[in-house]
Amino acid sequence: MAVRMYHLAVDARDLPLLARFWSAVLDWQVLFEDEDEIVIGAHETALPGMCFLPVPERKTVKNRLHIDLTPDDQDAEVERIIALGARRLDVGQGPDATWVVLADPEGNEFCVLRPKRTLTD
């Protein structure tokens, strides 16, 4: 039986803020919105999407799962994402790292990698 990734579910205190941030980062659109969830994606039929779900508490520890992004131009993309509301993080990656660690507006860590063309690049 085949299975595909459907959603990445993200807990959020401010659903509209986080959904709109990630929509802008990924150039996706809001596909569904109500007070209990916001779903974003490239298109209604393009899997996977992201689903933002309300939680009352703030993020308190490092993510156990995070998103890696691969742009055409790492420096330009890092600056664009920071302008959208992200901030740089130092998680001990060191000066020779080929990735940049950022946090979204609620503190969820993610990385902007160097340009890649395959999953094993």
XYZ file of C-alpha atoms in Angstrom, residues 5-81:
77
model
C 2.842 12.829 3.135
C -0.376 14.860 3.439
C 0.238 17.687 5.921
C 2.897 18.921 8.192
C 0.880 19.847 11.286
C 2.188 22.867 13.172
C 1.037 23.936 16.644
C 0.607 27.698 16.823
C -0.557 30.346 19.272
C -1.316 32.802 16.463
C -2.601 30.741 13.547
C -3.068 33.605 11.056
C 0.405 35.026 11.762
C 2.202 31.720 11.326
C 0.128 30.528 8.357
C 0.687 33.779 6.503
C 4.405 33.756 7.309
C 4.852 30.255 5.880
C 2.592 31.056 2.911
C 4.897 33.957 2.061
C 8.082 31.944 2.630
C 6.915 29.085 0.380
C 4.889 31.197 -2.063
C 1.847 29.108 -1.139
C -1.725 30.182 -0.521
C -4.217 29.831 2.301
C -6.535 27.029 1.171
C -8.803 26.775 4.214
C -9.214 28.898 7.313
C -11.348 28.812 10.427
C -10.635 29.409 14.117
C -9.482 25.805 14.670
C -7.175 25.320 11.685
C -5.577 26.999 8.716
C -4.364 24.922 5.784
C -1.828 26.246 3.297
C -0.392 24.720 0.167
C 0.831 25.329 -3.345
C -2.572 24.247 -4.648
C -5.537 22.321 -3.282
C -4.381 19.142 -5.068
C -0.611 19.518 -4.553
C 0.567 17.457 -1.573
C 1.913 18.028 0.995
C 0.482 21.053 2.735
C 0.850 22.592 6.152
C -1.928 22.683 8.738
C -1.719 25.168 11.624
C -3.541 24.132 14.794
C -4.189 26.233 17.913
C -2.378 25.610 21.187
C -2.373 27.841 24.272
C 1.277 27.407 25.235
C 4.430 28.935 23.777
C 7.185 26.836 22.258
C 9.693 26.017 25.012
C 12.235 23.502 23.656
C 14.130 22.817 20.443
C 12.071 21.255 17.650
C 12.400 17.494 17.239
C 11.449 17.927 13.588
C 12.249 20.907 11.399
C 11.926 22.138 7.835
C 14.902 22.441 5.481
C 14.542 24.841 2.549
C 16.792 24.863 -0.508
C 16.830 28.097 -2.505
C 18.522 29.114 -5.730
C 20.364 31.913 -3.864
C 20.889 31.216 -0.158
C 21.948 34.717 0.893
C 19.089 36.453 -0.917
C 16.551 33.976 0.431
C 17.771 34.305 4.024
C 17.396 38.078 3.803
C 13.924 37.773 2.218
C 12.738 35.384 4.948
